[in-house]
Short mmCIF file of C-alpha atoms in Angstrom, two decimals:
data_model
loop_
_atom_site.label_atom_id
_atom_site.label_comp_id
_atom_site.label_asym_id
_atom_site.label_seq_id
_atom_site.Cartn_x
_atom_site.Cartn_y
_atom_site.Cartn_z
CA UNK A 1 17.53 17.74 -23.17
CA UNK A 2 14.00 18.93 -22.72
CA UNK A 3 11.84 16.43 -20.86
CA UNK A 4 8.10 16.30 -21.14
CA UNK A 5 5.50 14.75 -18.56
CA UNK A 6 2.42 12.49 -18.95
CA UNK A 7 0.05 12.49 -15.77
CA UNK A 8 -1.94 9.21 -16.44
CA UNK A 9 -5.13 8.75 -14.28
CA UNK A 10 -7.39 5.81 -14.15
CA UNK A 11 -10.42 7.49 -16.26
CA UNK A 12 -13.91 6.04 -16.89
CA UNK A 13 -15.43 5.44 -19.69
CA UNK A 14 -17.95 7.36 -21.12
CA UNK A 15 -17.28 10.17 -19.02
CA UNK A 16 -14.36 12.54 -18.72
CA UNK A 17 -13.51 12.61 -14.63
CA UNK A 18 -13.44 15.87 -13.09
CA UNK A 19 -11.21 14.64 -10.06
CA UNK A 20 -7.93 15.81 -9.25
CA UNK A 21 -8.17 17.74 -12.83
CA UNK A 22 -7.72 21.01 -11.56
CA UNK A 23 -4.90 20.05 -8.60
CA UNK A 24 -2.98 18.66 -11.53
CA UNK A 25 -3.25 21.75 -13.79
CA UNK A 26 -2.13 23.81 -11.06
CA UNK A 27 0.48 21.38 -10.18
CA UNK A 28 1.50 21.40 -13.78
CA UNK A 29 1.42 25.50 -14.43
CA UNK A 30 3.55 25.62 -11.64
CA UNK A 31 5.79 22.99 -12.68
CA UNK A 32 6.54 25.42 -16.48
CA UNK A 33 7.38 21.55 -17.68
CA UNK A 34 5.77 20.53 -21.02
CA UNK A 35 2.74 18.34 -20.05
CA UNK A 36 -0.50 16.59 -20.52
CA UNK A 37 -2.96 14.82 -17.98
CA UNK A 38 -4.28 11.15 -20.13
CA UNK A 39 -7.33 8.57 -19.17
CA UNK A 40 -6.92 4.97 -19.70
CA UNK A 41 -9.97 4.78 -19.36
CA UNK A 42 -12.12 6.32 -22.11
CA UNK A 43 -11.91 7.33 -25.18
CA UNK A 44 -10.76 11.50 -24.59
CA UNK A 45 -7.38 12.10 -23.66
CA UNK A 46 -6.14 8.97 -23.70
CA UNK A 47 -2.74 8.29 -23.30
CA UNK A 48 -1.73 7.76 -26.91
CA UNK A 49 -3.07 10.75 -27.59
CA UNK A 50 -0.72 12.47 -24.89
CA UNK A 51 1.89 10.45 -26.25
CA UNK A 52 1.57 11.95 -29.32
CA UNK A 53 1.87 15.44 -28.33
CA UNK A 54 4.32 15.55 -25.83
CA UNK A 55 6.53 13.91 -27.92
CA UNK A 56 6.85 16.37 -30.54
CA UNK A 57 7.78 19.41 -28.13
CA UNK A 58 10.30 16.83 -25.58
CA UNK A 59 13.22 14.56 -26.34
CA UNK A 60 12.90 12.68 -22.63
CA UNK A 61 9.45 11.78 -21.26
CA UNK A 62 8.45 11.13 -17.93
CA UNK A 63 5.46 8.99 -17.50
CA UNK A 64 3.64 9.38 -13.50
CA UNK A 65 1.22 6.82 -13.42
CA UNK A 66 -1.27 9.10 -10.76
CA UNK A 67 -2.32 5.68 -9.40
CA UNK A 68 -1.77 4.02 -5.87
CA UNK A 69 -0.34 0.49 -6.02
CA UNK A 70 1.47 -1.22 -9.01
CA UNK A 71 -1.03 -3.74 -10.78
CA UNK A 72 -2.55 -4.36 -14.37
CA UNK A 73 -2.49 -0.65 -15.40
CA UNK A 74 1.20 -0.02 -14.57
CA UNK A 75 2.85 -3.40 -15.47
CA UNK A 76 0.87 -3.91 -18.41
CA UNK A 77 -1.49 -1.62 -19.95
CA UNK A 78 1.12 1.73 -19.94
CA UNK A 79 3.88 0.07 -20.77
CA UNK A 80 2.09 -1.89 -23.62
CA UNK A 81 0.40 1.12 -24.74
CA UNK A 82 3.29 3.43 -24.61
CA UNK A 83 4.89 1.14 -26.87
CA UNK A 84 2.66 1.62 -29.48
CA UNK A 85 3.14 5.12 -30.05
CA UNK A 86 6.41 6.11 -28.75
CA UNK A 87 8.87 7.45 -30.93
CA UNK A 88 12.51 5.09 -31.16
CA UNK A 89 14.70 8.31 -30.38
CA UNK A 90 12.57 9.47 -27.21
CA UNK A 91 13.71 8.25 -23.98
CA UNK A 92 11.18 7.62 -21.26
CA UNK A 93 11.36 7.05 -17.44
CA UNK A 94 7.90 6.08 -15.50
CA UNK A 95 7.50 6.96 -11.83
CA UNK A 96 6.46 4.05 -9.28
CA UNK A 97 3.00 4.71 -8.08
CA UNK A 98 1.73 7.13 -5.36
CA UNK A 99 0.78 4.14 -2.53
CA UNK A 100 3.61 3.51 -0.91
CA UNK A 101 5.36 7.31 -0.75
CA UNK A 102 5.77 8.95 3.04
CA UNK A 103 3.43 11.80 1.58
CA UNK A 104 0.43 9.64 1.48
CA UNK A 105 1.45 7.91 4.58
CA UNK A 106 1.51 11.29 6.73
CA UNK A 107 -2.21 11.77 4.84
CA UNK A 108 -3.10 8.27 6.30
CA UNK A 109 -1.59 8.93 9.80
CA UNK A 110 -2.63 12.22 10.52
CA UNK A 111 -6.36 11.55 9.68
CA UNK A 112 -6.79 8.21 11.06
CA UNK A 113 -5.10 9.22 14.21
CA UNK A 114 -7.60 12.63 14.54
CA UNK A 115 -10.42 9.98 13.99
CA UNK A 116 -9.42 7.50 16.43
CA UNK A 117 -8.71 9.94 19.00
CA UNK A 118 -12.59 11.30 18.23
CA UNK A 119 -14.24 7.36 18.22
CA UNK A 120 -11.46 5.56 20.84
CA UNK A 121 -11.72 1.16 21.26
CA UNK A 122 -12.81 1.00 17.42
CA UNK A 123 -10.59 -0.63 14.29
CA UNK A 124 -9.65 0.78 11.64
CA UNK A 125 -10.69 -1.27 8.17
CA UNK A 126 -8.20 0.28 5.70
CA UNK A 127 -9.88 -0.47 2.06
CA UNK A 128 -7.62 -0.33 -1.34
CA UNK A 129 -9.02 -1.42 -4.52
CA UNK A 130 -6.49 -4.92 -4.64
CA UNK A 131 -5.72 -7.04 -7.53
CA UNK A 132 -5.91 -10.82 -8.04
CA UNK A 133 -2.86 -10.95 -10.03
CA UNK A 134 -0.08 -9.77 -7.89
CA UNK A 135 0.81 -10.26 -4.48
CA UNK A 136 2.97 -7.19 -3.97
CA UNK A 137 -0.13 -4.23 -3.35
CA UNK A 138 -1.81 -6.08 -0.65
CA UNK A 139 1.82 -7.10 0.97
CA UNK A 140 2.45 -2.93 0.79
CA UNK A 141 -1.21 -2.47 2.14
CA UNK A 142 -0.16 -4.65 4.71
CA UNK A 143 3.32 -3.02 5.73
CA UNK A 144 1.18 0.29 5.70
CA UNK A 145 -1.49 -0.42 8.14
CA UNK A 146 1.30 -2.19 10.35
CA UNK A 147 3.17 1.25 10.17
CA UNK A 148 -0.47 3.02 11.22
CA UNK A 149 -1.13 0.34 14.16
CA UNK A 150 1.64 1.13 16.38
CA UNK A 151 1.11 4.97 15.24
CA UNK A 152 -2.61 5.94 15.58
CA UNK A 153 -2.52 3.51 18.59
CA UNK A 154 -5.44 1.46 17.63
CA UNK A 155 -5.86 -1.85 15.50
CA UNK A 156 -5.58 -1.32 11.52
CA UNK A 157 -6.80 -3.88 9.26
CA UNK A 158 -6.17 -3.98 5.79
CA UNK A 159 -8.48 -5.48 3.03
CA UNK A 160 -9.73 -5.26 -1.00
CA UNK A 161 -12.18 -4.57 -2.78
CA UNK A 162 -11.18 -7.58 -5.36
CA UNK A 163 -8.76 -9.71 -5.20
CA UNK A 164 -8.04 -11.61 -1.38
CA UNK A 165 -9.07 -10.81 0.97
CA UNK A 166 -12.07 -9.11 0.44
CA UNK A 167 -13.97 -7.28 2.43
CA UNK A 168 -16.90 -9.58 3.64
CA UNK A 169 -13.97 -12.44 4.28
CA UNK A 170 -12.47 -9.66 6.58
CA UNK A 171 -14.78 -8.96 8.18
CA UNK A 172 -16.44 -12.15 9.22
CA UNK A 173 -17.96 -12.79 12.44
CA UNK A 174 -17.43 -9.33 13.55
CA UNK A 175 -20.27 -6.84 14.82
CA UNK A 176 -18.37 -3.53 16.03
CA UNK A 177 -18.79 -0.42 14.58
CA UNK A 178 -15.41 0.74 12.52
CA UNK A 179 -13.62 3.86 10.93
CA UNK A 180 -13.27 3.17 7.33
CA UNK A 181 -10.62 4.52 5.45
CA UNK A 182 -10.90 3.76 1.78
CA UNK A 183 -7.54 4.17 0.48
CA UNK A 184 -8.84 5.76 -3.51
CA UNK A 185 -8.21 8.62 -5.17
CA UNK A 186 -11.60 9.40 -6.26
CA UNK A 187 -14.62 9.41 -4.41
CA UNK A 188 -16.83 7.84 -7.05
CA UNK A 189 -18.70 4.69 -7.62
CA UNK A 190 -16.14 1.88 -6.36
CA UNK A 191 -15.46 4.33 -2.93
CA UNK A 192 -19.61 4.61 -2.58
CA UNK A 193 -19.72 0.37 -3.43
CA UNK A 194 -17.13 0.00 -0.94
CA UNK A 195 -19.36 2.23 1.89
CA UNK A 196 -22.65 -0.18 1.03
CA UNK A 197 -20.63 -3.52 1.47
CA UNK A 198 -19.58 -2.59 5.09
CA UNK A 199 -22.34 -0.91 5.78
CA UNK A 200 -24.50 -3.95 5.12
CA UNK A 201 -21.96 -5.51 7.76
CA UNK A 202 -21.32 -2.78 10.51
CA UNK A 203 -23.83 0.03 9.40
CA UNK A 204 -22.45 2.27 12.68
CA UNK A 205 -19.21 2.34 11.08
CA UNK A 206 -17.88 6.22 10.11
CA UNK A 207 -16.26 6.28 6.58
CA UNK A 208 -13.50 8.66 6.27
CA UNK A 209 -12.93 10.96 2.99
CA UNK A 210 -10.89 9.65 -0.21
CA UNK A 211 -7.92 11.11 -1.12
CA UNK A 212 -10.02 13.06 -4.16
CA UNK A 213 -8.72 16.50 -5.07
CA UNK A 214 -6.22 16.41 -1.75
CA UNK A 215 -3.32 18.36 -2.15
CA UNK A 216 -1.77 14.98 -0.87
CA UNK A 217 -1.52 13.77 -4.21
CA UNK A 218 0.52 16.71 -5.70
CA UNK A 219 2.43 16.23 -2.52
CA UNK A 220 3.31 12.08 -3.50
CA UNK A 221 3.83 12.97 -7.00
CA UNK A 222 6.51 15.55 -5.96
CA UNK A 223 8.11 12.57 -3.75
CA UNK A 224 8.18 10.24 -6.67
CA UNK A 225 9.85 12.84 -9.19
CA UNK A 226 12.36 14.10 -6.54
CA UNK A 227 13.23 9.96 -5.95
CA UNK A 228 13.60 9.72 -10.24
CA UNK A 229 16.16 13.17 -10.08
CA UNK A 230 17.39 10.90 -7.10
CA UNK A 231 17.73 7.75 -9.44
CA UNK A 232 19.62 9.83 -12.34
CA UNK A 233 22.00 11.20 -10.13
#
């Protein structure tokens, strides 16, 4: 059996996305696994295109959404998508997303903890994108900044950027100056909209780097392919 990987990021359209490219070539060269990175955003290297290819040189495909929480893009649009395209005789596994893996939680721990030992007596506001459709990523957002509380020693609050609760709900009444963590793999528009909403809120709060072009990712993505090999066992 010769298996065959699709790395699908988020994209944009009308621009191909430099982040996390080059991790995930290296990631990939290293790997000496047939593969292709897709966009579902956009309209270059999507993921029928990958599809396409990968297919013709693998008889079992592996699809890694590179994505942090399960919502609209991995329960509908790659499975829907995938559909489309994929051969009847090729068998295909996808990977749960990177959110929730111990590698991105030892990313969240270790940073957050430096910072809070740097700016003691502040909270942390721990940002993901959110979705209004499910209720499971903000539960898991939840669970992780529990996990961070009793471990960076300092209070952790979780919110979204859609979905409930958002960020001005969150924070509410309040007038201290916070770390920011904004839990996104890119460090693009959404991450800068993110900085300007609590900014206009707290503007003495420090805002802590994405996860953009961290080997952290590489790091969750080996976690959630050892857990498949895991899975088949």
């Amino acid at each position: 059996m010769t298996e065959g990987r699709i790395y699908v990021l988020h994209g944009r359209r009308g621009k191909v996305p430099s982040s996390n490219i080059e991790l995930l070539k290296r990631y990939i060269a290293q790997s000496g696994i047939t593969s292709e990175i897709a966009f579902l955003e956009g309209d270059v290297q999507t993921l029928e295109e990958a599809i396409a290819s990968v297919q013709q040189r693998a008889d079992q495909l592996v699809i890694i959404p590179v994505l942090l929480f399960s919502a609209t893009h991995i329960r509908w649009d790659i499975p829907r998508r995938s559909a489309q395209v994929l051969d009847a005789k090729i068998g295909v596994e996808t990977t749960q997303p990177l959110g929730t893996t111990e590698a991105v939680y030892r990313f969240l721990r270790d940073r957050i903890g430096a910072a809070v030992q740097e700016h003691p007596q502040r909270t942390v506001l721990l940002v993901a994108h959110g979705t209004p459709h499910f209720p499971e990523p903000f539960e898991q957002l939840q669970h992780i900044a529990a996990r961070l509380e009793q471990d960076v020693g300092a209070p952790v609050v979780a919110t979204n950027h859609i979905g409930q609760p958002r960020i001005e709900e969150t924070l509410e009444g309040g007038s201290a100056p916070l770390i920011v963590q904004r839990l996104f793999l890119t460090d693009g528009r959404l991450a800068h909209k993110i900085q300007d909403r609590v900014e206009a809120i707290q503007p003495d709060s420090i805002f802590l780097p994405t996860l953009e072009d961290d080997p952290v990712i590489t790091e969750a993505i080996t976690e959630r392919l050892g857990k498949l090999q895991q899975l088949r066992a």
